[in-house]
Amino acid sequence: HTAGDRSPLTTRRRRGSSPPARAAAADAMALLARGATVSMRECLAESAHAAVYRCVVRGATFACKVFRGGAATRGQREAAWREVTQLAALSHRNVEQFAGQQNVGDELRLFVEFSLTTLGDVLAIRRDDGLLLGAVECATMALEVARGVRYLHTLPAPVVHLNVAADAVLYQADDYHSSVVLKLGGFTEARRLAPRRPTTRSDSTASTSHSHSHSHSLSRSAASATDEPASDGGDVDMLPDGWFEELTVRRGACAAFVAPELHARDAVRVTVAADVWSFGLLLFRLLYADEPYAAEQLSVYDVARRVERAEPPATPPDCVARAAEPALQPAVRLMQRCFARRPADRPSAARVYRSLARWRRVVKPTSF
């Protein structure tokens, strides 16, 4: 069964974070800088070295991630600082809003906008109730997330999120769920890649080098302005030895959302194409509301082996007919392209967004 699209979701098509979120974050940063009192409320999640709380700063509610330096390894402390510095440099409507940071004793506190619900929570409820997303809802939500991924990938120094999963997407809606904003959160594993450097035919004169550099800067500015990809995988960085094992075995992250090329014990090259694999799995959840590979009842080990071989999840048995629905075919075909084994064969985030935008324009609210 599918939920009707009688009240299509609406979105504001504007780059940059929403004005209320920006204003609240700016106020919080100013207050924190002046040493305002932070009232910690209930604990939302906790691990050995970190915890997430709901907190209140002068009447405004935020989420506060507390990293306990004394209980953290060097790698965990570096990851905490990486998350702070990366979030502080981002500003987009579909990316969680940074609100500030504090150092209290051996604790590092990261403040971001508060959201009680994730997209994963919503999809799990819909699945339990037997109400899958209609075509309009599916296209609209996919566009929301794709817009955030496209923003990260089109920065002068692209950011690879490495966890584009429904449980990492914040879900913010009005009381009637008629207006929904989705925001990428969970930047713990995100990596900022080295900016693409211009190449010149000759370095014989400074003027030649300057001319090429200036042209490159202009082309990059134009790329950002038109939302074209800063790189279709050309900007690279290395993940350290044991990164995959640390993420999945020791911290229990889902191996399914880690692109096949990153399933390695040694240092491995990462590109923006890794997020496109994860986005394919996000489309899977939007289409079927089920966790990838869940219907196949595989062990964690078997899921990792399947992904390493770039074998996408099978369509859940009770969704086979839904997967053949004409109105959903654009999303099904796009999802399959995201699952290409070779990173270079996957579409860029900009192409993913354009494909979804075309689908959203033609899909009808009465399709389901």
CSV table of C-alpha atoms in Angstrom, one decimal:
chain,number,residue,atom,x,y,z
A,1,HIS,CA,0.0,0.0,0.0
A,2,THR,CA,1.2,3.6,-0.6
A,3,ALA,CA,0.2,6.8,1.1
A,4,GLY,CA,-1.7,9.2,-1.2
A,5,ASP,CA,-0.1,12.4,-2.4
A,6,ARG,CA,-3.1,14.5,-1.7
A,7,SER,CA,-1.0,17.1,0.2
A,8,PRO,CA,2.3,17.2,-1.7
A,9,LEU,CA,5.4,18.2,0.2
A,10,THR,CA,6.6,21.7,-0.5
A,11,THR,CA,10.2,22.9,-0.5
A,12,ARG,CA,11.8,26.3,-0.8
A,13,ARG,CA,14.3,26.2,-3.7
A,14,ARG,CA,17.1,28.4,-2.3
A,15,ARG,CA,20.7,27.8,-1.6
A,16,GLY,CA,22.0,28.4,1.9
A,17,SER,CA,20.5,27.4,5.3
A,18,SER,CA,17.1,28.6,6.2
A,19,PRO,CA,16.9,32.1,7.8
A,20,PRO,CA,15.4,30.9,11.1
A,21,ALA,CA,18.2,28.3,11.5
A,22,ARG,CA,20.9,30.7,10.5
A,23,ALA,CA,19.6,33.4,12.9
A,24,ALA,CA,19.3,30.9,15.8
A,25,ALA,CA,22.8,29.6,15.1
A,26,ALA,CA,24.3,33.1,14.9
A,27,ASP,CA,22.6,34.0,18.2
A,28,ALA,CA,23.9,30.8,19.9
A,29,MET,CA,27.4,31.4,18.7
A,30,ALA,CA,27.4,34.9,20.0
A,31,LEU,CA,26.0,33.8,23.4
A,32,LEU,CA,28.5,30.9,23.7
A,33,ALA,CA,31.3,33.3,22.9
A,34,ARG,CA,30.2,35.5,25.8
A,35,GLY,CA,30.1,32.5,28.1
A,36,ALA,CA,26.3,32.0,28.3
A,37,THR,CA,25.0,29.2,30.5
A,38,VAL,CA,24.2,26.0,28.7
A,39,SER,CA,21.4,23.9,30.3
A,40,MET,CA,21.9,20.2,29.5
A,41,ARG,CA,18.7,18.3,29.3
A,42,GLU,CA,18.1,14.6,28.4
A,43,CYS,CA,20.7,12.4,26.9
A,44,LEU,CA,19.7,11.3,23.4
A,45,ALA,CA,22.6,8.9,22.6
A,46,GLU,CA,25.8,7.8,24.3
A,47,SER,CA,29.0,5.9,23.7
A,48,ALA,CA,32.2,5.3,25.7
A,49,HIS,CA,33.8,8.6,24.6
A,50,ALA,CA,30.9,10.8,23.5
A,51,ALA,CA,27.2,11.6,24.2
A,52,VAL,CA,24.5,13.7,22.5
A,53,TYR,CA,22.2,15.9,24.7
A,54,ARG,CA,19.3,18.2,24.1
A,55,CYS,CA,20.4,21.5,25.5
A,56,VAL,CA,19.0,25.0,26.0
A,57,VAL,CA,20.9,28.2,25.5
A,58,ARG,CA,18.9,31.3,26.5
A,59,GLY,CA,15.6,29.6,25.6
A,60,ALA,CA,16.8,28.2,22.3
A,61,THR,CA,17.1,24.4,21.9
A,62,PHE,CA,20.1,22.8,20.3
A,63,ALA,CA,21.7,19.4,20.1
A,64,CYS,CA,25.0,19.2,21.9
A,65,LYS,CA,27.5,16.5,21.1
A,66,VAL,CA,30.0,16.1,24.0
A,67,PHE,CA,33.4,14.4,23.3
A,68,ARG,CA,35.1,13.3,26.5
A,69,GLY,CA,38.8,13.8,25.8
A,70,GLY,CA,39.9,11.6,28.7
A,71,ALA,CA,38.0,8.5,27.4
A,72,ALA,CA,38.8,9.1,23.8
A,73,THR,CA,41.7,7.7,21.7
A,74,ARG,CA,43.8,10.1,19.7
A,75,GLY,CA,42.0,9.1,16.5
A,76,GLN,CA,38.6,9.8,18.2
A,77,ARG,CA,39.8,13.3,19.4
A,78,GLU,CA,41.0,14.1,15.9
A,79,ALA,CA,37.7,12.9,14.4
A,80,ALA,CA,35.9,15.2,16.9
A,81,TRP,CA,37.9,18.3,15.8
A,82,ARG,CA,37.5,17.4,12.2
A,83,GLU,CA,33.7,17.3,12.6
A,84,VAL,CA,33.7,20.7,14.3
A,85,THR,CA,36.0,22.4,11.8
A,86,GLN,CA,34.1,21.0,8.8
A,87,LEU,CA,30.6,21.9,10.1
A,88,ALA,CA,31.8,25.4,11.0
A,89,ALA,CA,32.7,25.9,7.3
A,90,LEU,CA,29.3,24.7,5.9
A,91,SER,CA,26.1,26.7,5.3
A,92,HIS,CA,23.3,25.2,3.3
A,93,ARG,CA,19.6,24.6,3.8
A,94,ASN,CA,20.0,20.9,3.5
A,95,VAL,CA,23.0,20.5,5.9
A,96,GLU,CA,22.6,20.7,9.6
A,97,GLN,CA,23.4,24.1,11.0
A,98,PHE,CA,26.5,24.6,13.1
A,99,ALA,CA,25.8,26.7,16.2
A,100,GLY,CA,29.2,26.8,18.0
A,101,GLN,CA,31.7,24.9,20.1
A,102,GLN,CA,33.0,25.0,23.7
A,103,ASN,CA,35.9,23.5,25.5
A,104,VAL,CA,35.0,22.6,29.1
A,105,GLY,CA,37.8,20.8,31.0
A,106,ASP,CA,38.7,17.8,28.9
A,107,GLU,CA,35.4,18.0,27.0
A,108,LEU,CA,34.8,19.3,23.5
A,109,ARG,CA,31.2,20.4,23.0
A,110,LEU,CA,29.7,20.7,19.5
A,111,PHE,CA,26.4,22.6,19.2
A,112,VAL,CA,24.1,22.0,16.1
A,113,GLU,CA,20.5,22.7,15.4
A,114,PHE,CA,18.1,20.3,17.2
A,115,SER,CA,15.9,17.8,15.4
A,116,LEU,CA,14.1,15.1,17.2
A,117,THR,CA,13.4,12.9,14.2
A,118,THR,CA,15.4,11.4,11.4
A,119,LEU,CA,14.3,10.2,7.9
A,120,GLY,CA,15.1,6.7,9.1
A,121,ASP,CA,12.6,7.0,11.9
A,122,VAL,CA,9.9,8.2,9.5
A,123,LEU,CA,10.5,5.4,7.0
A,124,ALA,CA,10.5,2.8,9.7
A,125,ILE,CA,7.1,4.0,10.9
A,126,ARG,CA,5.7,4.1,7.4
A,127,ARG,CA,7.0,0.5,6.8
A,128,ASP,CA,5.4,-0.8,10.0
A,129,ASP,CA,2.1,0.8,9.1
A,130,GLY,CA,2.2,-0.5,5.5
A,131,LEU,CA,2.2,3.0,4.1
A,132,LEU,CA,5.1,3.5,1.6
A,133,LEU,CA,5.9,6.8,0.1
A,134,GLY,CA,3.9,8.0,-2.9
A,135,ALA,CA,5.8,9.1,-6.0
A,136,VAL,CA,5.7,12.8,-5.2
A,137,GLU,CA,6.9,12.3,-1.6
A,138,CYS,CA,9.6,10.0,-2.7
A,139,ALA,CA,10.9,12.4,-5.4
A,140,THR,CA,10.6,15.4,-3.1
A,141,MET,CA,12.6,13.8,-0.3
A,142,ALA,CA,15.2,12.4,-2.6
A,143,LEU,CA,15.7,15.9,-4.0
A,144,GLU,CA,16.1,17.4,-0.6
A,145,VAL,CA,19.0,15.0,0.3
A,146,ALA,CA,20.5,15.2,-3.2
A,147,ARG,CA,20.6,19.0,-2.9
A,148,GLY,CA,22.7,18.7,0.2
A,149,VAL,CA,25.1,16.2,-1.3
A,150,ARG,CA,25.5,18.3,-4.4
A,151,TYR,CA,26.4,21.3,-2.3
A,152,LEU,CA,29.1,19.3,-0.5
A,153,HIS,CA,30.6,18.0,-3.7
A,154,THR,CA,30.6,21.4,-5.5
A,155,LEU,CA,32.6,23.2,-2.8
A,156,PRO,CA,36.0,24.4,-3.9
A,157,ALA,CA,37.4,21.7,-1.6
A,158,PRO,CA,34.7,19.0,-1.9
A,159,VAL,CA,33.5,17.2,1.2
A,160,VAL,CA,32.7,13.5,1.1
A,161,HIS,CA,30.1,12.7,3.7
A,162,LEU,CA,30.7,8.9,3.8
A,163,ASN,CA,27.4,8.2,5.6
A,164,VAL,CA,24.5,9.3,3.3
A,165,ALA,CA,22.0,7.1,5.2
A,166,ALA,CA,18.4,7.7,6.2
A,167,ASP,CA,19.4,7.6,9.9
A,168,ALA,CA,21.9,10.4,9.3
A,169,VAL,CA,19.3,12.7,7.7
A,170,LEU,CA,17.4,15.1,10.0
A,171,TYR,CA,13.7,15.3,9.3
A,172,GLN,CA,12.0,18.7,10.1
A,173,ALA,CA,8.3,19.2,9.3
A,174,ASP,CA,5.4,21.4,10.3
A,175,ASP,CA,2.5,20.0,12.4
A,176,TYR,CA,0.8,18.6,9.3
A,177,HIS,CA,3.9,17.3,7.5
A,178,SER,CA,2.9,19.4,4.5
A,179,SER,CA,6.3,21.2,4.4
A,180,VAL,CA,9.4,19.1,5.1
A,181,VAL,CA,13.1,20.0,5.1
A,182,LEU,CA,15.7,17.2,5.2
A,183,LYS,CA,19.2,18.0,6.3
A,184,LEU,CA,22.4,15.9,6.1
A,185,GLY,CA,23.8,15.4,9.6
A,186,GLY,CA,26.3,12.9,11.1
A,187,PHE,CA,29.6,14.4,9.8
A,188,THR,CA,31.8,12.3,12.0
A,189,GLU,CA,33.4,10.4,9.1
A,190,ALA,CA,33.2,13.2,6.5
A,191,ARG,CA,36.4,14.1,4.7
A,192,ARG,CA,37.3,17.4,3.0
A,193,LEU,CA,39.3,16.6,-0.1
A,194,ALA,CA,42.2,18.6,-1.5
A,195,PRO,CA,41.2,21.4,-3.9
A,196,ARG,CA,41.7,20.5,-7.5
A,197,ARG,CA,44.9,22.3,-8.7
A,198,PRO,CA,45.2,23.9,-12.1
A,199,THR,CA,47.6,22.3,-14.6
A,200,THR,CA,49.6,24.4,-17.1
A,201,ARG,CA,51.5,23.5,-20.3
A,202,SER,CA,54.5,25.5,-19.3
A,203,ASP,CA,55.7,27.1,-16.1
A,204,SER,CA,58.3,29.1,-17.9
A,205,THR,CA,56.8,32.5,-16.9
A,206,ALA,CA,55.0,33.7,-13.9
A,207,SER,CA,52.4,35.4,-16.1
A,208,THR,CA,51.5,32.1,-17.8
A,209,SER,CA,51.1,30.4,-14.4
A,210,HIS,CA,49.0,33.3,-13.1
A,211,SER,CA,46.8,33.3,-16.2
A,212,HIS,CA,46.1,29.6,-15.9
A,213,SER,CA,45.4,29.9,-12.2
A,214,HIS,CA,43.1,32.8,-12.8
A,215,SER,CA,41.2,31.0,-15.5
A,216,HIS,CA,40.9,28.0,-13.2
A,217,SER,CA,39.5,30.1,-10.4
A,218,LEU,CA,36.9,31.6,-12.7
A,219,SER,CA,35.9,28.2,-14.0
A,220,ARG,CA,35.6,26.9,-10.4
A,221,SER,CA,33.5,29.9,-9.4
A,222,ALA,CA,31.2,29.3,-12.4
A,223,ALA,CA,30.9,25.6,-11.5
A,224,SER,CA,29.8,26.4,-8.0
A,225,ALA,CA,27.3,29.0,-9.3
A,226,THR,CA,25.8,26.5,-11.7
A,227,ASP,CA,25.9,23.6,-9.3
A,228,GLU,CA,28.1,21.6,-11.7
A,229,PRO,CA,30.3,19.1,-9.9
A,230,ALA,CA,33.7,20.5,-8.7
A,231,SER,CA,35.0,17.0,-9.6
A,232,ASP,CA,33.5,13.8,-10.8
A,233,GLY,CA,36.0,12.0,-8.5
A,234,GLY,CA,39.2,13.8,-9.5
A,235,ASP,CA,39.8,15.2,-6.1
A,236,VAL,CA,41.1,12.4,-3.9
A,237,ASP,CA,42.3,11.8,-0.4
A,238,MET,CA,43.4,8.7,1.5
A,239,LEU,CA,41.5,7.0,4.4
A,240,PRO,CA,44.0,5.6,6.9
A,241,ASP,CA,44.9,1.9,7.4
A,242,GLY,CA,42.1,0.1,9.3
A,243,TRP,CA,39.5,2.8,8.7
A,244,PHE,CA,36.8,0.3,7.4
A,245,GLU,CA,37.4,-2.1,10.3
A,246,GLU,CA,37.3,0.7,12.9
A,247,LEU,CA,34.1,2.0,11.5
A,248,THR,CA,32.1,-1.3,11.1
A,249,VAL,CA,33.6,-3.7,13.6
A,250,ARG,CA,34.5,-1.5,16.5
A,251,ARG,CA,31.8,1.2,16.1
A,252,GLY,CA,29.1,-0.9,14.6
A,253,ALA,CA,28.3,1.2,11.5
A,254,CYS,CA,26.4,-0.4,8.7
A,255,ALA,CA,28.8,-1.7,6.1
A,256,ALA,CA,26.1,-1.4,3.4
A,257,PHE,CA,26.5,2.3,3.2
A,258,VAL,CA,30.3,2.2,2.7
A,259,ALA,CA,31.1,2.1,-1.0
A,260,PRO,CA,32.7,-1.1,-2.4
A,261,GLU,CA,36.0,0.5,-3.1
A,262,LEU,CA,36.4,1.5,0.6
A,263,HIS,CA,36.1,-2.0,1.9
A,264,ALA,CA,39.8,-2.5,2.5
A,265,ARG,CA,42.1,-3.0,5.4
A,266,ASP,CA,44.9,-0.8,4.0
A,267,ALA,CA,44.9,2.9,3.2
A,268,VAL,CA,42.4,3.5,0.5
A,269,ARG,CA,41.7,6.4,-1.9
A,270,VAL,CA,38.3,8.1,-1.4
A,271,THR,CA,36.4,10.2,-4.0
A,272,VAL,CA,33.1,11.9,-4.1
A,273,ALA,CA,31.7,8.9,-5.9
A,274,ALA,CA,31.6,7.0,-2.6
A,275,ASP,CA,28.6,9.2,-1.6
A,276,VAL,CA,26.8,8.3,-4.8
A,277,TRP,CA,26.8,4.6,-3.8
A,278,SER,CA,25.3,5.5,-0.4
A,279,PHE,CA,22.7,7.7,-2.1
A,280,GLY,CA,21.6,4.7,-4.2
A,281,LEU,CA,20.9,2.9,-0.9
A,282,LEU,CA,19.0,5.9,0.4
A,283,LEU,CA,16.8,5.8,-2.8
A,284,PHE,CA,16.3,2.1,-2.0
A,285,ARG,CA,14.9,3.0,1.5
A,286,LEU,CA,12.7,5.8,0.0
A,287,LEU,CA,11.3,3.4,-2.5
A,288,TYR,CA,10.7,0.4,-0.3
A,289,ALA,CA,11.0,1.9,3.3
A,290,ASP,CA,13.1,-1.2,4.2
A,291,GLU,CA,16.8,-1.4,5.2
A,292,PRO,CA,19.0,-2.5,2.4
A,293,TYR,CA,19.7,-6.2,2.5
A,294,ALA,CA,17.3,-6.7,5.4
A,295,ALA,CA,14.8,-8.8,3.4
A,296,GLU,CA,17.6,-11.2,2.5
A,297,GLN,CA,18.3,-11.9,6.2
A,298,LEU,CA,22.1,-11.7,5.8
A,299,SER,CA,24.6,-11.6,8.5
A,300,VAL,CA,26.7,-8.4,9.0
A,301,TYR,CA,29.7,-10.3,7.4
A,302,ASP,CA,27.6,-11.4,4.4
A,303,VAL,CA,26.4,-7.9,3.8
A,304,ALA,CA,29.9,-6.6,3.8
A,305,ARG,CA,31.0,-9.3,1.3
A,306,ARG,CA,28.0,-8.4,-1.0
A,307,VAL,CA,28.9,-4.7,-1.0
A,308,GLU,CA,32.6,-5.4,-1.5
A,309,ARG,CA,31.5,-7.3,-4.7
A,310,ALA,CA,29.3,-4.3,-5.6
A,311,GLU,CA,26.1,-6.5,-5.5
A,312,PRO,CA,23.1,-4.2,-4.7
A,313,PRO,CA,20.3,-5.3,-2.4
A,314,ALA,CA,17.5,-7.4,-3.8
A,315,THR,CA,14.1,-5.8,-4.1
A,316,PRO,CA,12.0,-6.9,-1.0
A,317,PRO,CA,9.5,-9.7,-2.1
A,318,ASP,CA,6.5,-7.6,-1.2
A,319,CYS,CA,7.7,-4.7,-3.3
A,320,VAL,CA,8.4,-6.4,-6.6
A,321,ALA,CA,5.2,-5.1,-8.1
A,322,ARG,CA,5.9,-1.6,-6.7
A,323,ALA,CA,9.4,-1.6,-8.4
A,324,ALA,CA,7.7,-2.1,-11.7
A,325,GLU,CA,5.3,0.8,-11.4
A,326,PRO,CA,5.8,3.2,-14.3
A,327,ALA,CA,5.8,6.3,-12.1
A,328,LEU,CA,8.8,5.0,-10.1
A,329,GLN,CA,10.9,3.8,-13.0
A,330,PRO,CA,13.1,7.0,-13.1
A,331,ALA,CA,14.1,6.5,-9.5
A,332,VAL,CA,14.7,2.7,-10.0
A,333,ARG,CA,16.9,3.3,-13.0
A,334,LEU,CA,18.8,6.1,-11.2
A,335,MET,CA,19.3,3.8,-8.2
A,336,GLN,CA,20.8,1.1,-10.4
A,337,ARG,CA,23.3,3.6,-11.9
A,338,CYS,CA,24.4,4.7,-8.4
A,339,PHE,CA,25.3,1.0,-7.8
A,340,ALA,CA,28.0,0.9,-10.5
A,341,ARG,CA,31.0,-1.1,-9.4
A,342,ARG,CA,33.6,1.4,-10.8
A,343,PRO,CA,33.4,4.8,-9.1
A,344,ALA,CA,33.9,6.6,-12.4
A,345,ASP,CA,30.8,4.9,-13.8
A,346,ARG,CA,28.5,6.4,-11.2
A,347,PRO,CA,26.7,9.7,-11.9
A,348,SER,CA,27.9,12.8,-10.2
A,349,ALA,CA,25.8,14.4,-7.5
A,350,ALA,CA,24.9,17.1,-9.9
A,351,ARG,CA,23.6,14.6,-12.4
A,352,VAL,CA,21.7,12.7,-9.7
A,353,TYR,CA,20.0,16.0,-8.7
A,354,ARG,CA,19.1,16.8,-12.3
A,355,SER,CA,17.6,13.4,-12.9
A,356,LEU,CA,15.5,13.7,-9.8
A,357,ALA,CA,14.4,17.2,-10.7
A,358,ARG,CA,13.2,15.9,-14.1
A,359,TRP,CA,11.3,13.1,-12.4
A,360,ARG,CA,9.7,15.4,-9.9
A,361,ARG,CA,8.5,17.7,-12.7
A,362,VAL,CA,6.7,14.9,-14.5
A,363,VAL,CA,5.3,12.8,-11.7
A,364,LYS,CA,1.7,13.3,-10.9
A,365,PRO,CA,0.2,13.6,-7.4
A,366,THR,CA,-2.5,11.1,-8.5
A,367,SER,CA,0.0,8.4,-9.4
A,368,PHE,CA,-0.8,6.5,-6.2
